[in-house]
Structure formats: C-alpha cells, structure tokens
Amino acid sequence: MSVVVVGGNDRMASRYKEICGNYNCKAKVFTQMPANFENKIGNPDLVVVFTNTCSHKMVMRVNSRADKHDIAVEKIHSASATALKNVLEKYCN
C-alpha cells in the first residue's frame, strides 16, 4: 500500500516513514509544499493530511488530486505518531 503524508513536523518526517514501513506501506512525506506538488503526490492508495501543520493551499491541492484520481484522504488535526498509527491501523488491517 502506498501512503502520502502531508503536513506534520519537519523533524518527524523520517519517523512518519518508519511508522508507515512498520505497516508495510511505502510512504512519501511532504512537510512543506514543493513546486509541482499536485503531480508529486502521484496516485497513492491513501493520503494522510495533518491539518494543524499544513497550509490551506496544500489541502486544496490534495483534495483536487484526490477527486480526479479517486484517492482516499484522511484528515486529522494532530501531527503525532500515534495519530498516524491509528489511521494506518484503520486502512492497513
């Protein structure tokens, strides 16, 4: 399963990837918006958006991509490791 994590803390990016790996998920993490962001998302199975730590513009781009390609999006307020684990348990088990 492929997962894209949007938002979160810069220092936690490697931890987010590690957590996804523990659930046998391949992960991309975007803590800040790069150029051509919508195309860099790709076509994952799931996008996790930490709404507390990402811009409104990033959320709009995620929603646009998800609508076009029928991608599941989970929006959570907290950017904690536990919050990510709870989402992955819901989708990966």
mmCIF file of C-alpha atoms in Angstrom, residues 26-81:
data_model
loop_
_atom_site.group_PDB
_atom_site.id
_atom_site.type_symbol
_atom_site.label_atom_id
_atom_site.label_comp_id
_atom_site.label_asym_id
_atom_site.label_seq_id
_atom_site.Cartn_x
_atom_site.Cartn_y
_atom_site.Cartn_z
ATOM 1 C CA LYS A 26 5.529 2.756 1.094
ATOM 2 C CA ALA A 27 5.476 6.421 2.105
ATOM 3 C CA LYS A 28 6.162 9.882 0.754
ATOM 4 C CA VAL A 29 6.221 12.737 3.257
ATOM 5 C CA PHE A 30 5.650 16.393 2.367
ATOM 6 C CA THR A 31 6.003 18.668 5.383
ATOM 7 C CA GLN A 32 6.188 21.715 3.119
ATOM 8 C CA MET A 33 4.787 22.349 -0.340
ATOM 9 C CA PRO A 34 7.319 21.793 -3.150
ATOM 10 C CA ALA A 35 6.980 23.060 -6.697
ATOM 11 C CA ASN A 36 4.560 20.986 -8.788
ATOM 12 C CA PHE A 37 3.145 19.486 -5.578
ATOM 13 C CA GLU A 38 -0.049 18.070 -7.068
ATOM 14 C CA ASN A 39 1.894 15.909 -9.547
ATOM 15 C CA LYS A 40 4.452 14.809 -6.945
ATOM 16 C CA ILE A 41 1.660 13.280 -4.876
ATOM 17 C CA GLY A 42 1.208 10.639 -7.564
ATOM 18 C CA ASN A 43 -1.565 8.058 -7.241
ATOM 19 C CA PRO A 44 -1.277 6.619 -3.714
ATOM 20 C CA ASP A 45 -3.824 4.419 -2.009
ATOM 21 C CA LEU A 46 -4.161 6.880 0.879
ATOM 22 C CA VAL A 47 -3.271 10.495 1.675
ATOM 23 C CA VAL A 48 -2.982 11.465 5.348
ATOM 24 C CA VAL A 49 -3.296 15.219 5.930
ATOM 25 C CA PHE A 50 -2.217 16.739 9.231
ATOM 26 C CA THR A 51 -4.469 19.794 9.064
ATOM 27 C CA ASN A 52 -2.889 21.568 12.030
ATOM 28 C CA THR A 53 0.519 21.867 10.370
ATOM 29 C CA CYS A 54 -0.118 22.348 6.658
ATOM 30 C CA SER A 55 -1.317 25.267 4.601
ATOM 31 C CA HIS A 56 -4.801 25.669 3.208
ATOM 32 C CA LYS A 57 -3.274 25.680 -0.266
ATOM 33 C CA MET A 58 -1.744 22.223 0.305
ATOM 34 C CA VAL A 59 -5.085 20.840 1.470
ATOM 35 C CA MET A 60 -6.809 22.243 -1.619
ATOM 36 C CA ARG A 61 -4.220 20.614 -3.903
ATOM 37 C CA VAL A 62 -4.635 17.270 -2.123
ATOM 38 C CA ASN A 63 -8.417 17.479 -2.462
ATOM 39 C CA SER A 64 -8.128 18.317 -6.153
ATOM 40 C CA ARG A 65 -5.817 15.360 -6.833
ATOM 41 C CA ALA A 66 -7.956 13.006 -4.737
ATOM 42 C CA ASP A 67 -11.142 13.955 -6.599
ATOM 43 C CA LYS A 68 -9.528 13.427 -10.004
ATOM 44 C CA HIS A 69 -7.974 10.052 -9.177
ATOM 45 C CA ASP A 70 -10.352 8.626 -6.542
ATOM 46 C CA ILE A 71 -7.790 8.620 -3.723
ATOM 47 C CA ALA A 72 -8.777 8.092 -0.077
ATOM 48 C CA VAL A 73 -7.972 11.098 2.139
ATOM 49 C CA GLU A 74 -7.818 11.079 5.940
ATOM 50 C CA LYS A 75 -7.653 14.485 7.593
ATOM 51 C CA ILE A 76 -6.502 14.570 11.200
ATOM 52 C CA HIS A 77 -5.769 17.564 13.374
ATOM 53 C CA SER A 78 -2.861 16.155 15.345
ATOM 54 C CA ALA A 79 0.521 15.535 13.694
ATOM 55 C CA SER A 80 1.586 12.930 16.247
ATOM 56 C CA ALA A 81 2.978 9.482 15.623
#
